[in-house]
PDB file of C-alpha atoms and ligand atoms in Angstrom:
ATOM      1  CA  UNK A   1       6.818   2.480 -20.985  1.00  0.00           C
ATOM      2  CA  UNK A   2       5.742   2.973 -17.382  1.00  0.00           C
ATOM      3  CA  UNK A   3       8.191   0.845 -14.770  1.00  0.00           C
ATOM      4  CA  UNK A   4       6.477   0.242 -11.531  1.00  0.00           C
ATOM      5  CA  UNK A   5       9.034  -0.509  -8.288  1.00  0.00           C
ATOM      6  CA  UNK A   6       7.504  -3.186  -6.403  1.00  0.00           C
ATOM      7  CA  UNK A   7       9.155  -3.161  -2.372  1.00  0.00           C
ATOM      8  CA  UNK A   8      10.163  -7.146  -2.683  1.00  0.00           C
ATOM      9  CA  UNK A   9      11.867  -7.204   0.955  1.00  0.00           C
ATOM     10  CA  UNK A  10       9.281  -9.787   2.814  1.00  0.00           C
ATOM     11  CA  UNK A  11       5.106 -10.533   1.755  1.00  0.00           C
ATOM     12  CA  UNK A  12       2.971 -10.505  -1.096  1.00  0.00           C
ATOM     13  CA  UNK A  13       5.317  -8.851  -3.900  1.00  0.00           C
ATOM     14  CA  UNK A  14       5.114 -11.252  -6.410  1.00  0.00           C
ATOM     15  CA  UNK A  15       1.187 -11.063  -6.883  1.00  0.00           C
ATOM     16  CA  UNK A  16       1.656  -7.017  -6.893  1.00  0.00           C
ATOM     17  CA  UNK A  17       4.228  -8.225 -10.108  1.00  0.00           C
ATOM     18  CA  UNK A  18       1.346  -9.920 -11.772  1.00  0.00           C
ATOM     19  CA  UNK A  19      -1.502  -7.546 -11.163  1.00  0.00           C
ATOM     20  CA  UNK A  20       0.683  -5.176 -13.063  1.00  0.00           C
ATOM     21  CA  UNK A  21       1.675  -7.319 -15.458  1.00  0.00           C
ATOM     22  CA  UNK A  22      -2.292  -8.380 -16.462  1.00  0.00           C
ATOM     23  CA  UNK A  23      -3.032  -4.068 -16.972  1.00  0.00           C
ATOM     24  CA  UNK A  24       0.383  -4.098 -19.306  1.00  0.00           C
ATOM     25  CA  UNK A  25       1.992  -2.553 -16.789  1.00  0.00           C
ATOM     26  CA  UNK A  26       6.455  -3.309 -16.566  1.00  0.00           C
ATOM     27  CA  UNK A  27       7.524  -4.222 -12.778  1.00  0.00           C
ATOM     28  CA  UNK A  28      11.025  -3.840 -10.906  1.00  0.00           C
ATOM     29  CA  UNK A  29      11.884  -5.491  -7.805  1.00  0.00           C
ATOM     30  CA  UNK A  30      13.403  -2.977  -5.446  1.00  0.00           C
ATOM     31  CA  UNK A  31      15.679  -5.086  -3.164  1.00  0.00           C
ATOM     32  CA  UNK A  32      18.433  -2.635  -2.147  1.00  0.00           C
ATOM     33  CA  UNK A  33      19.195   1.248  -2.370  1.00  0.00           C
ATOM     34  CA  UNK A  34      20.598   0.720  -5.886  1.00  0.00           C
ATOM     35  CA  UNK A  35      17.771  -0.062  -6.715  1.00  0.00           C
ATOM     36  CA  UNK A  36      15.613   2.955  -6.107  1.00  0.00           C
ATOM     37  CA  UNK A  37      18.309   4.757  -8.203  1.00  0.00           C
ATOM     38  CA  UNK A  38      16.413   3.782 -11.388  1.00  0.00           C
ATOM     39  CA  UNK A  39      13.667   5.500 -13.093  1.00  0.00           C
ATOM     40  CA  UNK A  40      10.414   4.547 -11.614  1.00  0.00           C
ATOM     41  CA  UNK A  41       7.067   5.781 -12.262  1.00  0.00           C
ATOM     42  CA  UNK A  42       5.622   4.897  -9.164  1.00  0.00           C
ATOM     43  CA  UNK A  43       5.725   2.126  -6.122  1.00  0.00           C
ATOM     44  CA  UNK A  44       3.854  -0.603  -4.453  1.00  0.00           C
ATOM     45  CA  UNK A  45       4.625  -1.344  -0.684  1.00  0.00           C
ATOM     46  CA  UNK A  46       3.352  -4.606  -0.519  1.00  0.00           C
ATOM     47  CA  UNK A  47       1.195  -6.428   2.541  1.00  0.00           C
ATOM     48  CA  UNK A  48       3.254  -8.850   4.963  1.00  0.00           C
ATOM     49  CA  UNK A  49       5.015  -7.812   8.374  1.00  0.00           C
ATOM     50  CA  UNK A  50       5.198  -3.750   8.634  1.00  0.00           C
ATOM     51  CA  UNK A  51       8.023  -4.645  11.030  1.00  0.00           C
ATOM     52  CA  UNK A  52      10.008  -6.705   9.371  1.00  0.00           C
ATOM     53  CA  UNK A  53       9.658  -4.202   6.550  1.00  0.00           C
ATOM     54  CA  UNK A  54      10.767  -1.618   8.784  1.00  0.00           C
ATOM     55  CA  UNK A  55      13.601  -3.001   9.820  1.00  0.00           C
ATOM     56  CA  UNK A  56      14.835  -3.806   6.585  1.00  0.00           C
ATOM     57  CA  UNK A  57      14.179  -0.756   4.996  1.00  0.00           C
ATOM     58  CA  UNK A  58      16.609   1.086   7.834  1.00  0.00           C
ATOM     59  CA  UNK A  59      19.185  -2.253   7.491  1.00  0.00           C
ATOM     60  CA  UNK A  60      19.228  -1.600   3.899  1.00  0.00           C
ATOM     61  CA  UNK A  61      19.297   2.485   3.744  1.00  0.00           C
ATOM     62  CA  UNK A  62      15.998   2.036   1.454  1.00  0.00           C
ATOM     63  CA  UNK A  63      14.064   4.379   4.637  1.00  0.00           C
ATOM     64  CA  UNK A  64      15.262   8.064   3.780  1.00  0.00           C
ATOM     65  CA  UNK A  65      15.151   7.311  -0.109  1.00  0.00           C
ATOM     66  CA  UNK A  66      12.036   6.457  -0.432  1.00  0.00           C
ATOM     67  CA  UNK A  67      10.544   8.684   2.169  1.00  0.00           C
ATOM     68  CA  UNK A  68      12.343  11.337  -0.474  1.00  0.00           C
ATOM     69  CA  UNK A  69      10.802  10.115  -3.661  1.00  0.00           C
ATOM     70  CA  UNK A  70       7.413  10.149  -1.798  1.00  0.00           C
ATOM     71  CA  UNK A  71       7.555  13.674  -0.679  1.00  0.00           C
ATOM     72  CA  UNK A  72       8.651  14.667  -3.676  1.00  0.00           C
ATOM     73  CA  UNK A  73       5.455  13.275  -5.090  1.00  0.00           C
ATOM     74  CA  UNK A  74       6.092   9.675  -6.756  1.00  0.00           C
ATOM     75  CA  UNK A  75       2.847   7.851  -7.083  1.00  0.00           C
ATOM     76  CA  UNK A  76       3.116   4.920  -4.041  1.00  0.00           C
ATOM     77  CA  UNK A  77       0.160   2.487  -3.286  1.00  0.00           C
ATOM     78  CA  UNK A  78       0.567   0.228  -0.139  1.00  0.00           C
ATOM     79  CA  UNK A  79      -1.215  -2.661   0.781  1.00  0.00           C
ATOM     80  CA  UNK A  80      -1.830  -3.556   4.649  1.00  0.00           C
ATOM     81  CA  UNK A  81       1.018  -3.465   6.231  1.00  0.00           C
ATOM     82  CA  UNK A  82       2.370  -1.310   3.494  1.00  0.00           C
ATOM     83  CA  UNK A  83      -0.476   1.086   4.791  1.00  0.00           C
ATOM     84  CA  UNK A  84       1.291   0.903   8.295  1.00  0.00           C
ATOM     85  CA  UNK A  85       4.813   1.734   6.428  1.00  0.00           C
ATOM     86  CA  UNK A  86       2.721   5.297   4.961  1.00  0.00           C
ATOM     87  CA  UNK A  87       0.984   5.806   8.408  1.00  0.00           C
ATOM     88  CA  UNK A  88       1.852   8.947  10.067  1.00  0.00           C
ATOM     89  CA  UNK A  89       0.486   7.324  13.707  1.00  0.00           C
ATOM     90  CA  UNK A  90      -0.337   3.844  14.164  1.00  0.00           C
ATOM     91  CA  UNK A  91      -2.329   3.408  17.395  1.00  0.00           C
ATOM     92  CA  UNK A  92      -0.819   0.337  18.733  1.00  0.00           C
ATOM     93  CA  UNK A  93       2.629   0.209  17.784  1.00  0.00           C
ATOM     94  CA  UNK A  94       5.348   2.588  19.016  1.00  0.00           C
ATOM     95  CA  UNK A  95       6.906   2.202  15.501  1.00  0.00           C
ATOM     96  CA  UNK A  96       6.524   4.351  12.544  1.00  0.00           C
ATOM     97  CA  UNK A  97       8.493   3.854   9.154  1.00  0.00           C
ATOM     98  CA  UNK A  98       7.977   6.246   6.215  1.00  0.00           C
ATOM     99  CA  UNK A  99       5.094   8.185   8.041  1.00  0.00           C
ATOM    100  CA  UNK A 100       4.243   9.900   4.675  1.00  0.00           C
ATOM    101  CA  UNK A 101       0.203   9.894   5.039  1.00  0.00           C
ATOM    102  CA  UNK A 102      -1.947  11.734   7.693  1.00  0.00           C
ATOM    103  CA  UNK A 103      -4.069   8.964   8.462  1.00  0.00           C
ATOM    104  CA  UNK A 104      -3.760   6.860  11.888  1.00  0.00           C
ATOM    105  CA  UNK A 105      -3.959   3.173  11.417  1.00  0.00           C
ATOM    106  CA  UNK A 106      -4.881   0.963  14.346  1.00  0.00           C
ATOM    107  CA  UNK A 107      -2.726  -2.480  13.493  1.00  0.00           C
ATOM    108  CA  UNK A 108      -4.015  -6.283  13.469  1.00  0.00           C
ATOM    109  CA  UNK A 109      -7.689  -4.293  14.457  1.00  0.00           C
ATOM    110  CA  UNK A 110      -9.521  -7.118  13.872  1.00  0.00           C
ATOM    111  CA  UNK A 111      -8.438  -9.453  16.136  1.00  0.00           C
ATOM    112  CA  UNK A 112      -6.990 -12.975  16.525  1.00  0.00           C
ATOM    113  CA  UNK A 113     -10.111 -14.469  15.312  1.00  0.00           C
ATOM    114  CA  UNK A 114     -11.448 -11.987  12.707  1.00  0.00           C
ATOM    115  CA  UNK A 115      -7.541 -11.815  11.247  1.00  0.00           C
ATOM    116  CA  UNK A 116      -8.736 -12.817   8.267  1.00  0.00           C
ATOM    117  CA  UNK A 117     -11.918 -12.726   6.466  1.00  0.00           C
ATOM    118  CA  UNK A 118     -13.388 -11.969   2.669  1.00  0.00           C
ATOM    119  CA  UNK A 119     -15.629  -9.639   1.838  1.00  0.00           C
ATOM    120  CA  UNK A 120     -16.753  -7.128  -1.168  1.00  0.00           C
ATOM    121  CA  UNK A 121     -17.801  -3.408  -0.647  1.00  0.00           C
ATOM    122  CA  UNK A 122     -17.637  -0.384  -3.112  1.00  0.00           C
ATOM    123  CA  UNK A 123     -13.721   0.690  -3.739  1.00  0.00           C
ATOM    124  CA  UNK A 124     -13.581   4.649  -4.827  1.00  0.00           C
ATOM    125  CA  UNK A 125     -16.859   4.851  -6.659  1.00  0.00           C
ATOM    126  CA  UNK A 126     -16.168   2.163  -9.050  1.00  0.00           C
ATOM    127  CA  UNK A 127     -18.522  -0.964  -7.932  1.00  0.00           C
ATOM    128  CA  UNK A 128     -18.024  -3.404  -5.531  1.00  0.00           C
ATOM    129  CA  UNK A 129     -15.029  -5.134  -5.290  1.00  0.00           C
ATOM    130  CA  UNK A 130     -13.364  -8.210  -3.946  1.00  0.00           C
ATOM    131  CA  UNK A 131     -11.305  -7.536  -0.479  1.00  0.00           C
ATOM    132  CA  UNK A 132      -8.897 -10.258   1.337  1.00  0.00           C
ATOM    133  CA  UNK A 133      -8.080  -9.190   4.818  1.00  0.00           C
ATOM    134  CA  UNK A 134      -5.322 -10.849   6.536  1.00  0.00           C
ATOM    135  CA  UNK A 135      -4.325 -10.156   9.641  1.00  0.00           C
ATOM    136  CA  UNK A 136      -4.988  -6.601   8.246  1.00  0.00           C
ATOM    137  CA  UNK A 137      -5.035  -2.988   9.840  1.00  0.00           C
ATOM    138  CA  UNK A 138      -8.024  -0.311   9.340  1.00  0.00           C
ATOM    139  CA  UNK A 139      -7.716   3.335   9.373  1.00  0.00           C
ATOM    140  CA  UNK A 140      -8.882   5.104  12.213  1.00  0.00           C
ATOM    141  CA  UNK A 141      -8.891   8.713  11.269  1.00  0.00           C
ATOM    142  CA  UNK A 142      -8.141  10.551   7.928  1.00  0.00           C
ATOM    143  CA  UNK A 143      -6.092  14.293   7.873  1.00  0.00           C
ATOM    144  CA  UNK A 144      -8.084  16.689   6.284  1.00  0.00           C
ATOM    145  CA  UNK A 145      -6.628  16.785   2.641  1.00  0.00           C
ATOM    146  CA  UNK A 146      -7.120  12.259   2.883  1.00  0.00           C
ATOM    147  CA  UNK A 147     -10.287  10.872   0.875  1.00  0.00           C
ATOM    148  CA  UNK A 148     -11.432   7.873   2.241  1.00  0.00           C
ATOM    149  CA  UNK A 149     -12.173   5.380  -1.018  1.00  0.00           C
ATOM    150  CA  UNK A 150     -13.511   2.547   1.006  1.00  0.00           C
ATOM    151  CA  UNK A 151     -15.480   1.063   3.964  1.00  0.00           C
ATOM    152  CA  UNK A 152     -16.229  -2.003   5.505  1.00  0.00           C
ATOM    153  CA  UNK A 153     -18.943  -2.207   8.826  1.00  0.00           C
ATOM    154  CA  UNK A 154     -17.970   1.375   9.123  1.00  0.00           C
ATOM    155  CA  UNK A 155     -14.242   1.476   8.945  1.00  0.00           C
ATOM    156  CA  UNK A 156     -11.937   3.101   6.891  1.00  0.00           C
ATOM    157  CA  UNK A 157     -10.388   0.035   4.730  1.00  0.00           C
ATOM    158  CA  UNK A 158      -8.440   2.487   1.824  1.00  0.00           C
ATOM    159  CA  UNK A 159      -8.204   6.332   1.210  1.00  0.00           C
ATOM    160  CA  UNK A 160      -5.905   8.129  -0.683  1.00  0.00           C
ATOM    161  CA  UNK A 161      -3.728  11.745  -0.355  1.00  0.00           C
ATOM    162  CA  UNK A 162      -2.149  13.472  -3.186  1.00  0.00           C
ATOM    163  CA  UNK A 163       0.299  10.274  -5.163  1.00  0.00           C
ATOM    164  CA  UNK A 164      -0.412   8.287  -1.612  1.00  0.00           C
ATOM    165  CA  UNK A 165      -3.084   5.490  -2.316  1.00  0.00           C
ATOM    166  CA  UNK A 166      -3.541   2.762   0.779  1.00  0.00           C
ATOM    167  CA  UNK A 167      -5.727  -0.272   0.930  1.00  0.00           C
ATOM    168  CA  UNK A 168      -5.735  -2.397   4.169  1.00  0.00           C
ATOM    169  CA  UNK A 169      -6.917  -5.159   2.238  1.00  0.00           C
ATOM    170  CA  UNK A 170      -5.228  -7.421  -0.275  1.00  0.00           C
ATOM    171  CA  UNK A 171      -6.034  -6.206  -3.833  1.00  0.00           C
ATOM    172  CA  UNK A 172      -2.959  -8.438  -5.494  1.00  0.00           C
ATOM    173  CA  UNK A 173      -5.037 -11.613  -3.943  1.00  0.00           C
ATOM    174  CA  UNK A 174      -7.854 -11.604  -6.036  1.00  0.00           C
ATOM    175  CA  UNK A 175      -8.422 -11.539  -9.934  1.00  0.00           C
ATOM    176  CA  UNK A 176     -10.295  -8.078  -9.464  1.00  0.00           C
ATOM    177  CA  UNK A 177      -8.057  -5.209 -11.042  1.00  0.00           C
ATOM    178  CA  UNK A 178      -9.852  -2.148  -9.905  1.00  0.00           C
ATOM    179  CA  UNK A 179      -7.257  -1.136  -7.303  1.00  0.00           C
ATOM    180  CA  UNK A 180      -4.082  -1.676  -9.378  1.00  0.00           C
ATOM    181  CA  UNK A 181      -6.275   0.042 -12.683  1.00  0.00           C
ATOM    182  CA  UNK A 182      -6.879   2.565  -9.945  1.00  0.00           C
ATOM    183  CA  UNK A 183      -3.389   3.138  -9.363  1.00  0.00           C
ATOM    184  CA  UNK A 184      -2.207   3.394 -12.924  1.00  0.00           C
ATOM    185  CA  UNK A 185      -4.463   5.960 -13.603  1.00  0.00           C
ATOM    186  CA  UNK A 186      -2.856   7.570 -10.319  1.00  0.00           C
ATOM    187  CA  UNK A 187       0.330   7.733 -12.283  1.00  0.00           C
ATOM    188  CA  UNK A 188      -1.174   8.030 -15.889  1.00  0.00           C
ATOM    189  CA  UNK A 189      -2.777  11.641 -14.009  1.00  0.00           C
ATOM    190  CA  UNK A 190       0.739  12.649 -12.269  1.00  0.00           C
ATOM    191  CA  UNK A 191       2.802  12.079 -15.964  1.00  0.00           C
ATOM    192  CA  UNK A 192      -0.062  14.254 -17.674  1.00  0.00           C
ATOM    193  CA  UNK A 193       0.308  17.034 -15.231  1.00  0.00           C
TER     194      UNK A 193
HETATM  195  N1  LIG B 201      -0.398  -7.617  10.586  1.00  0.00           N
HETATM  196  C1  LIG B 201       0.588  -7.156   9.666  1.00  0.00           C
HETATM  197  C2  LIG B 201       1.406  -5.997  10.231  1.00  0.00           C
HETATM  198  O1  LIG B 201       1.150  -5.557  11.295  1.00  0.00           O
HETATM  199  C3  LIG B 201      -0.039  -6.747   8.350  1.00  0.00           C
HETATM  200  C4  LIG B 201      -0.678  -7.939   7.708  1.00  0.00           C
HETATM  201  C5  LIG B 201      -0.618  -7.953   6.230  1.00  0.00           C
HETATM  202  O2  LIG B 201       0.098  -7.193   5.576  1.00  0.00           O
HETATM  203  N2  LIG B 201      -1.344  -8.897   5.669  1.00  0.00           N
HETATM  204  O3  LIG B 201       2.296  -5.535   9.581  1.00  0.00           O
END
């Protein structure tokens, strides 16, 4: 059975927990270094504060793990500011954290006002699907080897490298499984292999 790690530090972990749980999918809170020790099949850095995250993730010793199990290739999906914990630059912020994933991400882009809106747009050639923004990020440039999966008004809203899939929306919000299914298949593809 496939065991997902779900970050559960600070944000939206728990709806991560039940996305997986609707596709049949086992979940483990990762709270400390011990518990990155177990086997995992992949990982889901959830949305909240990236620097509160941050922080944590050095406080705790979780940082150089799971920057490890990432370059070694473990399937890892993060969701807005988990996008800013992959981000190899991050415009605005003089922070980075894992800095696995050559894309830049320009942080709370939208503004004060636009923070937060709903919308729907095409997600990796699968239909149109529900997207919650909050407070959210978008992706400003891509590396060469980074697809871009999804656009909103012309920005980059979720691409993916290799095992690294980012959304700077917040799939775990609404009923639509795409991303997560998405995901799986990530790993389902990386176990095959
Ligand atoms: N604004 C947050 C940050 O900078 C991200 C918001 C979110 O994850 N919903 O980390």
């Amino acid at each position: 059975m496939m065991t997902v790690g779900v970050l559960a530090l600070q944000g939206a972990f728990l709806e991560h927990e039940q996305r997986l749980a609707q596709l049949g999918v086992h979940s483990a809170e990762l709270r400390c270094a011990a518990d990155l020790q177990q086997p995992l099949d992949g990982i889901i850095l959830p949305g909240g504060e990236s620097t509160a995250i941050g922080k944590l993730l050095r406080e705790l010793d979780m940082l150089t793990p799971l920057q490890e199990m990432i370059r070694s290739g473990l399937p890892v999906f993060g969701t807005c500011a988990g996008l800013l914990l992959l981000a190899e630059h991050i415009e605005n912020d003089s922070r980075r954290h894992l800095a696995t994933m050559s894309i830049t991400a320009c942080r709370n882009a939208y503004g004060r006002q636009l923070g937060s809106f709903f919308t729907h747009a095409d997600f990796a050639g699968e239909g149109e699907i529900p997207m919650t923004f909050i407070r959210a990020p978008y992706i400003s440039a891509v590396g060469s080897d980074t697809q871009i999966l999804a656009t909103v008004d012309g920005r980059i809203v979720a691409a993916r490298q290799g095992n690294q899939l980012v959304t700077a929306f917040h799939p775990e919000l609404n009923a639509d499984l795409t991303a997560h299914r998405y995901f799986v298949r990530m790993i389902i593809d990386k176990i095959a292999k």
